[in-house]
GROMACS .gro file of C-alpha atoms in nm:
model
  293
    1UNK     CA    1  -0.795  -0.499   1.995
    2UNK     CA    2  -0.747  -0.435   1.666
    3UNK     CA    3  -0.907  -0.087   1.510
    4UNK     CA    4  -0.916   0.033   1.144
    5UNK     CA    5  -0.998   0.358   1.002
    6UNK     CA    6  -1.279   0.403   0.756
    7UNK     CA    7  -1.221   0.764   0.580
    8UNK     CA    8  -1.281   0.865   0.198
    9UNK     CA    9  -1.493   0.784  -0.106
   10UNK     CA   10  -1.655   0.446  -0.130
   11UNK     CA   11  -1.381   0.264  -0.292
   12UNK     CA   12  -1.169   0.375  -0.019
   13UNK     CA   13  -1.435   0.259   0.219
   14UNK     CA   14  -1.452  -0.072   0.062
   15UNK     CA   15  -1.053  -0.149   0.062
   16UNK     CA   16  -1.052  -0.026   0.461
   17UNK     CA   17  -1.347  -0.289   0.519
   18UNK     CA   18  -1.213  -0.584   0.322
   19UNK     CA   19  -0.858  -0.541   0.504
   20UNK     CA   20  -1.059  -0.521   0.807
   21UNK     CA   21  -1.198  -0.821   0.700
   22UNK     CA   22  -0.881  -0.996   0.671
   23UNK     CA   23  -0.783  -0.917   0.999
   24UNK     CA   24  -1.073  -1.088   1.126
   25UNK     CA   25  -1.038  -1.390   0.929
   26UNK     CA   26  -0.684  -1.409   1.006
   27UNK     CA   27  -0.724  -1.303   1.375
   28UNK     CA   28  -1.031  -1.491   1.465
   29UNK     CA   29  -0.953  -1.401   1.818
   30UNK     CA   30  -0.907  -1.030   1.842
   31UNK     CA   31  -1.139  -0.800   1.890
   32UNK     CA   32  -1.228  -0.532   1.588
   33UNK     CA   33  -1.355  -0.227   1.596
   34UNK     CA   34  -1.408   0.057   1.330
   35UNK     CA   35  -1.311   0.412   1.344
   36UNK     CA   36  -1.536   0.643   1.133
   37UNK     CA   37  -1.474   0.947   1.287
   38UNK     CA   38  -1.185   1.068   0.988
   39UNK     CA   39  -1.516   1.063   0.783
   40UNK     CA   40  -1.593   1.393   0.655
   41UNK     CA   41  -1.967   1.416   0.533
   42UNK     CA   42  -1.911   1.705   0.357
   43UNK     CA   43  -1.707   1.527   0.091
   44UNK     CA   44  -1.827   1.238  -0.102
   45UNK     CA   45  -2.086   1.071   0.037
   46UNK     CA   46  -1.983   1.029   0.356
   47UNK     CA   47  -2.016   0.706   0.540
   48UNK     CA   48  -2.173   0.484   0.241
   49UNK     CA   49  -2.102   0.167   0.400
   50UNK     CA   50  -2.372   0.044   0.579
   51UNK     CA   51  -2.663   0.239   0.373
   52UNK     CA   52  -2.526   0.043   0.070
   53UNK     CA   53  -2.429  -0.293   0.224
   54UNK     CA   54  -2.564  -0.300   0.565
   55UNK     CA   55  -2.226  -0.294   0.701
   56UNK     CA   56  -2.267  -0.252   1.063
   57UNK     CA   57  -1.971  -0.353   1.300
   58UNK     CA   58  -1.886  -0.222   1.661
   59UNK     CA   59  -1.763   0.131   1.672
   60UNK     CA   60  -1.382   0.265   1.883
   61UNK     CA   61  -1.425   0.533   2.141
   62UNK     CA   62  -1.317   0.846   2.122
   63UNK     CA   63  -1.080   0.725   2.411
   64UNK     CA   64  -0.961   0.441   2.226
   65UNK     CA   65  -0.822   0.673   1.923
   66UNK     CA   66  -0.660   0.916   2.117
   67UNK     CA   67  -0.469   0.604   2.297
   68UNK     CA   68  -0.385   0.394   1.981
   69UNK     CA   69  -0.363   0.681   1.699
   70UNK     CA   70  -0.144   0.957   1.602
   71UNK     CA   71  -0.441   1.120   1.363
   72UNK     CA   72  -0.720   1.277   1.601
   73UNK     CA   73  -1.024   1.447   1.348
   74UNK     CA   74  -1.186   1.760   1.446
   75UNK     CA   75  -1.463   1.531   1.571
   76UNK     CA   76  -1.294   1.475   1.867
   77UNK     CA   77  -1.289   1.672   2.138
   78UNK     CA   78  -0.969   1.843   2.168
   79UNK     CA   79  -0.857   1.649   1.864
   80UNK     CA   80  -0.627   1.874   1.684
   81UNK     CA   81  -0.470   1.974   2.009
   82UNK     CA   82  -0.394   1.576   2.038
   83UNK     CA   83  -0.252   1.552   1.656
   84UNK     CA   84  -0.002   1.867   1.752
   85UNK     CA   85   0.088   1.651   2.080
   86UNK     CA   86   0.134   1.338   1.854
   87UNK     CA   87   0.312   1.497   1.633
   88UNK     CA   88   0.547   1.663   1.911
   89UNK     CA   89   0.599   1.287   2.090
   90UNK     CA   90   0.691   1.125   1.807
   91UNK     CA   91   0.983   1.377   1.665
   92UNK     CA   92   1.121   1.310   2.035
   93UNK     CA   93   0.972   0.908   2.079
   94UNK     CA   94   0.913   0.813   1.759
   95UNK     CA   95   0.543   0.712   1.646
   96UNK     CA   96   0.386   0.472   1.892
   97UNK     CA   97   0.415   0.087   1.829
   98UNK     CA   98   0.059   0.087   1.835
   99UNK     CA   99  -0.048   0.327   1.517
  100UNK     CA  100   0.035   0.135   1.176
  101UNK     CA  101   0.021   0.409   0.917
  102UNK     CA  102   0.024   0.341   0.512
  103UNK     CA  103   0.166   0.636   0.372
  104UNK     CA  104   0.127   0.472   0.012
  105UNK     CA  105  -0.210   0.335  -0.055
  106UNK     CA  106  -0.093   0.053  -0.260
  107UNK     CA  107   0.197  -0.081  -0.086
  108UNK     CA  108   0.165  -0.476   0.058
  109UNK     CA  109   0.288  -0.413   0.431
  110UNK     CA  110   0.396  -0.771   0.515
  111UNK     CA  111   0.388  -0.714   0.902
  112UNK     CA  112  -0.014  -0.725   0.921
  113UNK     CA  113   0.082  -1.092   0.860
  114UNK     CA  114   0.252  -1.185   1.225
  115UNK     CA  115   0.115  -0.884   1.440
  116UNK     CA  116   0.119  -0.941   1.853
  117UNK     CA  117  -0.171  -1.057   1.945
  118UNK     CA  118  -0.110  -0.870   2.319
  119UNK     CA  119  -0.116  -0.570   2.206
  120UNK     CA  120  -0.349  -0.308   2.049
  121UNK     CA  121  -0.313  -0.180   1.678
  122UNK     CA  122  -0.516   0.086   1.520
  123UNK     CA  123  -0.438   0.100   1.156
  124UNK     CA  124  -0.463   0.441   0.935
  125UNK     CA  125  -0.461   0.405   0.526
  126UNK     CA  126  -0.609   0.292   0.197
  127UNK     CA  127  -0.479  -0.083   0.202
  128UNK     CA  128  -0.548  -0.029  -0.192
  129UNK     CA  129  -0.349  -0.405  -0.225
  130UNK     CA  130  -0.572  -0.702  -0.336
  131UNK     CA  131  -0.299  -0.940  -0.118
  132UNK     CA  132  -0.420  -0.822   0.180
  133UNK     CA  133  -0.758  -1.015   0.125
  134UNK     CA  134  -0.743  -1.230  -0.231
  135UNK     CA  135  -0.760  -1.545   0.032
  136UNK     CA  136  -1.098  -1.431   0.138
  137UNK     CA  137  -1.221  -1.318  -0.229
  138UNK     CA  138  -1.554  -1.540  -0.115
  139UNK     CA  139  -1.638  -1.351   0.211
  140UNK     CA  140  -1.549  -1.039   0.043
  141UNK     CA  141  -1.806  -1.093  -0.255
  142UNK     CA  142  -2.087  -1.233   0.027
  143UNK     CA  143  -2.035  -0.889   0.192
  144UNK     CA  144  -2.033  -0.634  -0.106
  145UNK     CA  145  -2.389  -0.755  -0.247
  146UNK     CA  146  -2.553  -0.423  -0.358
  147UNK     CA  147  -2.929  -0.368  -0.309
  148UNK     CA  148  -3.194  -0.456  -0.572
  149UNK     CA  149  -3.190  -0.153  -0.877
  150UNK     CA  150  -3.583  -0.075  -0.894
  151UNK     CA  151  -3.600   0.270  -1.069
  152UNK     CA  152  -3.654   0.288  -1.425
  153UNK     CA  153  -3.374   0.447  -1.586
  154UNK     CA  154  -3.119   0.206  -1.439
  155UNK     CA  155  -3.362  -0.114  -1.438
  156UNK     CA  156  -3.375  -0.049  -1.834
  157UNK     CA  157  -2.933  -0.003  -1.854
  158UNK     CA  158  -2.944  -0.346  -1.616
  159UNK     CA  159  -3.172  -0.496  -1.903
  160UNK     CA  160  -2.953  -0.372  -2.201
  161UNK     CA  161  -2.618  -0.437  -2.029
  162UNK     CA  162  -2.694  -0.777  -1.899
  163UNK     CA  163  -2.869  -0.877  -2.254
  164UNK     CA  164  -2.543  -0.755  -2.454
  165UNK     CA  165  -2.172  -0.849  -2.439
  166UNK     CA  166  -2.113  -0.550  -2.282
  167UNK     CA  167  -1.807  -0.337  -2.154
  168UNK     CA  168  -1.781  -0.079  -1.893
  169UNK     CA  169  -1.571   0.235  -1.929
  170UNK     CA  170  -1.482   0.436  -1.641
  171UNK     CA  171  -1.402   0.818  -1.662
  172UNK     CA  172  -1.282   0.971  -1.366
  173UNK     CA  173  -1.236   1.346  -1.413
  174UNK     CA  174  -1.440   1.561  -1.157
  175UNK     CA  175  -1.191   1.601  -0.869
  176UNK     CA  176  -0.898   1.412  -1.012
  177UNK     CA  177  -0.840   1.798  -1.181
  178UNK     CA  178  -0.900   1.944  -0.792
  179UNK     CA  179  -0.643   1.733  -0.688
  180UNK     CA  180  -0.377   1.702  -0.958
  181UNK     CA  181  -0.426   1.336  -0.998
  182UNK     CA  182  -0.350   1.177  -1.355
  183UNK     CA  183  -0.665   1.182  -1.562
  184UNK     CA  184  -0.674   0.894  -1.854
  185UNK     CA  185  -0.655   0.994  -2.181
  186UNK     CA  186  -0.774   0.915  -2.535
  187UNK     CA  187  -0.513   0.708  -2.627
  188UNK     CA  188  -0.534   0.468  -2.348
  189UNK     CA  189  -0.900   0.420  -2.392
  190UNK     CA  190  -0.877   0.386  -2.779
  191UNK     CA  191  -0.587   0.106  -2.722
  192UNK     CA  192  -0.824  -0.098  -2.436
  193UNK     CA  193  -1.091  -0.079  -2.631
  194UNK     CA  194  -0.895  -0.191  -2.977
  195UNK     CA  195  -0.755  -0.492  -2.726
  196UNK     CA  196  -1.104  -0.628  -2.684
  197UNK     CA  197  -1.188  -0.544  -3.068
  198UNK     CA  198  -0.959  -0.772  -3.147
  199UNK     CA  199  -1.118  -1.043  -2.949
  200UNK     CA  200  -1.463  -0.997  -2.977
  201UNK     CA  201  -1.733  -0.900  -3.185
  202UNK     CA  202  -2.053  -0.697  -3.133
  203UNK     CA  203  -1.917  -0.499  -2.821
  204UNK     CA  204  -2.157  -0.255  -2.625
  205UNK     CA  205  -1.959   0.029  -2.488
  206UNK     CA  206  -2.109   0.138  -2.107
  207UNK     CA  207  -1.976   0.453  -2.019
  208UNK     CA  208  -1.971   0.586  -1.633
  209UNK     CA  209  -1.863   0.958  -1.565
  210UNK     CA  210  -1.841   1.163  -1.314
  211UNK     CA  211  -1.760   1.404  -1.565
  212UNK     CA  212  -1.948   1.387  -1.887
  213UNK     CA  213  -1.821   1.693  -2.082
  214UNK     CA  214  -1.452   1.584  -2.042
  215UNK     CA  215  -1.519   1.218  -2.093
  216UNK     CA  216  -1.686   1.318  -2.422
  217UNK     CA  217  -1.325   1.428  -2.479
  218UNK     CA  218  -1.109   1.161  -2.406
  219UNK     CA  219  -1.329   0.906  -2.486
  220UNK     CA  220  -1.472   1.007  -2.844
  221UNK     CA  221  -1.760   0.876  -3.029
  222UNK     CA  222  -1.706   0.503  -3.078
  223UNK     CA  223  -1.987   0.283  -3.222
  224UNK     CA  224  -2.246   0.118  -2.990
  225UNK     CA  225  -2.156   0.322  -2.699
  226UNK     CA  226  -2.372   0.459  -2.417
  227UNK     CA  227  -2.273   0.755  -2.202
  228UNK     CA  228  -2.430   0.669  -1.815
  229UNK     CA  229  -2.450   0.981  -1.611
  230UNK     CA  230  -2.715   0.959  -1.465
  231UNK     CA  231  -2.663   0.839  -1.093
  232UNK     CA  232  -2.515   1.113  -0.840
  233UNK     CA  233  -2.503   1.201  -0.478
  234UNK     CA  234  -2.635   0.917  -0.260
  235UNK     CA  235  -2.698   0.738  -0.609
  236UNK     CA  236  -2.343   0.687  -0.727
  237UNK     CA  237  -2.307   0.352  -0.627
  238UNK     CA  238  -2.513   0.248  -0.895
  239UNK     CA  239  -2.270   0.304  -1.153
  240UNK     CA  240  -2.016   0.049  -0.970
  241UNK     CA  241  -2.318  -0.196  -0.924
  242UNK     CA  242  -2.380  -0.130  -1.323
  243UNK     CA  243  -1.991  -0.150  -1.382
  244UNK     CA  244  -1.993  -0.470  -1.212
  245UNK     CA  245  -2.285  -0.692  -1.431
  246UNK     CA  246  -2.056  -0.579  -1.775
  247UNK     CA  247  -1.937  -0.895  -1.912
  248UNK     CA  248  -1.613  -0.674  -1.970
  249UNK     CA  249  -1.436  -0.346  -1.794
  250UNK     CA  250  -1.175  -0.100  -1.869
  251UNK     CA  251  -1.141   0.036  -1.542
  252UNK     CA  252  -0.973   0.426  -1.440
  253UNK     CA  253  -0.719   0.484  -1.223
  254UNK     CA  254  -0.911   0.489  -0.990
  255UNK     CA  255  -1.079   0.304  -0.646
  256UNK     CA  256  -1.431   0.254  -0.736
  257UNK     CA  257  -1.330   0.132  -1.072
  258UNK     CA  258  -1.130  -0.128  -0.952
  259UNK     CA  259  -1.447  -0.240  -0.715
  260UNK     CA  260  -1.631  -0.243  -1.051
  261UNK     CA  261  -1.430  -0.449  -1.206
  262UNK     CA  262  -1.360  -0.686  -0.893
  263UNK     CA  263  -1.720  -0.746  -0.820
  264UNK     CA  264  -1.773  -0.861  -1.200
  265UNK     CA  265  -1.866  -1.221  -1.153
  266UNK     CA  266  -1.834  -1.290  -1.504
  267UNK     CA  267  -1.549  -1.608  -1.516
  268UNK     CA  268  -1.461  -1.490  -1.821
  269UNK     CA  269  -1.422  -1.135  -1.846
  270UNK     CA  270  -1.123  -0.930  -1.951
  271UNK     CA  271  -1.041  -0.640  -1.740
  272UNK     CA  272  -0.811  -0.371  -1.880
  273UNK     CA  273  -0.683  -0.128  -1.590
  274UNK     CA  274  -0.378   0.194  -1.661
  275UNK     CA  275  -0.057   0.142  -1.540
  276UNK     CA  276  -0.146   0.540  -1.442
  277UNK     CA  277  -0.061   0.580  -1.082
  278UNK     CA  278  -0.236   0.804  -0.831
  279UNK     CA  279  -0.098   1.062  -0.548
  280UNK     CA  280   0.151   0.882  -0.280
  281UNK     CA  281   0.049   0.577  -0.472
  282UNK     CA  282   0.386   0.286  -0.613
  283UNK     CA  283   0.127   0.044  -0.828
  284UNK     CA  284  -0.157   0.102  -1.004
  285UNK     CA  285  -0.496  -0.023  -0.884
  286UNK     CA  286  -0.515  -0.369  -0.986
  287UNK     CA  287  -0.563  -0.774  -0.909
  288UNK     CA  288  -0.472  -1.085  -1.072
  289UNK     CA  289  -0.576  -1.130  -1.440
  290UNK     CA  290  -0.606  -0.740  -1.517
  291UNK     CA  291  -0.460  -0.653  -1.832
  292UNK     CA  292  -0.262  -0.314  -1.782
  293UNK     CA  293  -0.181  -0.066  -2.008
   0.00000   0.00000   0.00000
């Protein structure tokens, strides 16, 4: 049985379920559960999975985490006492054989590629690496379909950004300050949008903030440029959704851009991403053909 942990913001969420999905594909045989109970709904949005997608997939037992992990939640009965026992076993053990932990969201861990198929895993991270799943970039765009836009304010940015030759801009500020994590600056947004300049005329400039003030900022007044704040809470998706029908993107450093940017179907966009890193993280968030800067 193989388990994997669903905990964060929805680009999190959405690298956690497409390396899940590449364990299944890869491990037709095994049986796969999820483990949502690291999801705090008091942060983000909490589980955004299924109300988005319709993601629904069978669920571990509180049993099964406390035999396969080393990271109990407070939704567990007795789970912090279990973490403290964990963490006591494994300075005299080591960790168990059966918890794979990424400590760096963006590293490629090879050994998900021969695991033993007689034992049980339960795996703990981001998986932020498009090699764990470019070989199933078709199941992974069949799954990620987002629901039909019908209110008016974002049915009329749908209209203007699908009838343009449009580029999204992502601004992540908001808790990026909270948390100390590189925020991108003016110059790298002037220089990705002077690389597409260069190569195309009549740009419309589509810009999604979490943080409108500071975006103002770092972005500055550039010609033909919208600033989109207006989806929040339960809602936010619908700036990735929006990110994703841009002809172009110039992503953040960030999770949900990248999922912006991924989910473009355009076959000939140009993506422009930071070499910026984040936290814990070794690479930036990218995938083949992004331009980084």
């Amino acid at each position: 049985m193989f388990i994997v942990a669903i905990e964060g913001g929805l680009g999190n969420q959405m690298f956690q379920y497409a390396f899940f999905t590449a364990l299944r594909e890869h491990y037709e045989k095994e049986q796969m559960k999820l483990d949502l109970s690291l999801i705090n709904p008091a942060m983000h949005n909490g589980y955004e999975l299924q109300k988005i997608f319709g993601i629904c997939q069978p669920l571990c037992t509180s049993k099964e985490v406390i035999m396969y992990s080393e990271d109990c939640s407070k939704n567990i009965l007795f789970g912090r006492l279990w973490t403290f026992i964990w963490a006591v076993r494994r300075n005299l053990l080591g960790r168990k054989k059966s918890f794979i932990y990424q400590k760096d969201p963006t590293e490629y861990c090879s050994l998900i590629e021969n695991l033993d198929q007689n034992r049980n895993y339960y795996f703990k991270g981001v998986w932020a690496n498009h090699r764990y799943f470019h070989q199933y970039e078709d199941v992974i765009r069949k799954t990620f379909i987002f629901p039909t836009i019908s209110d008016k304010q974002n049915l009329m940015w749908k209209e203007k950004i699908e009838k343009t030759n449009s580029v999204s801009i992502h601004f992540r500020g908001g808790d990026y300050y909270k948390e100390n994590f590189p925020i991108m600056g003016q110059e790298y947004y002037a220089k990705a949008i002077a690389f597409l300049k260069k190569r195309f005329k009549e740009l419309v400039f589509f810009i999604f903030t979490d943080d409108l003030a500071n975006a103002k900022k770092s972005i500055g007044n550039i010609d033909n440029c919208y600033y989109i704040d207006n989806n929040h809470g339960n809602n936010s998706f619908i700036d990735m959704q929006l990110m994703s029908l841009c002809k172009h993107n110039i992503m953040a450093n960030s999770t949900f851009s990248f999922w912006g940017a991924y989910l473009n179907s355009n076959e000939e966009k140009i993506v422009i991403g930071p070499r910026s890193m984040v936290g814990k993280c070794s690479e930036p968030y990218y995938f083949e053909g992004v331009i980084l800067l």
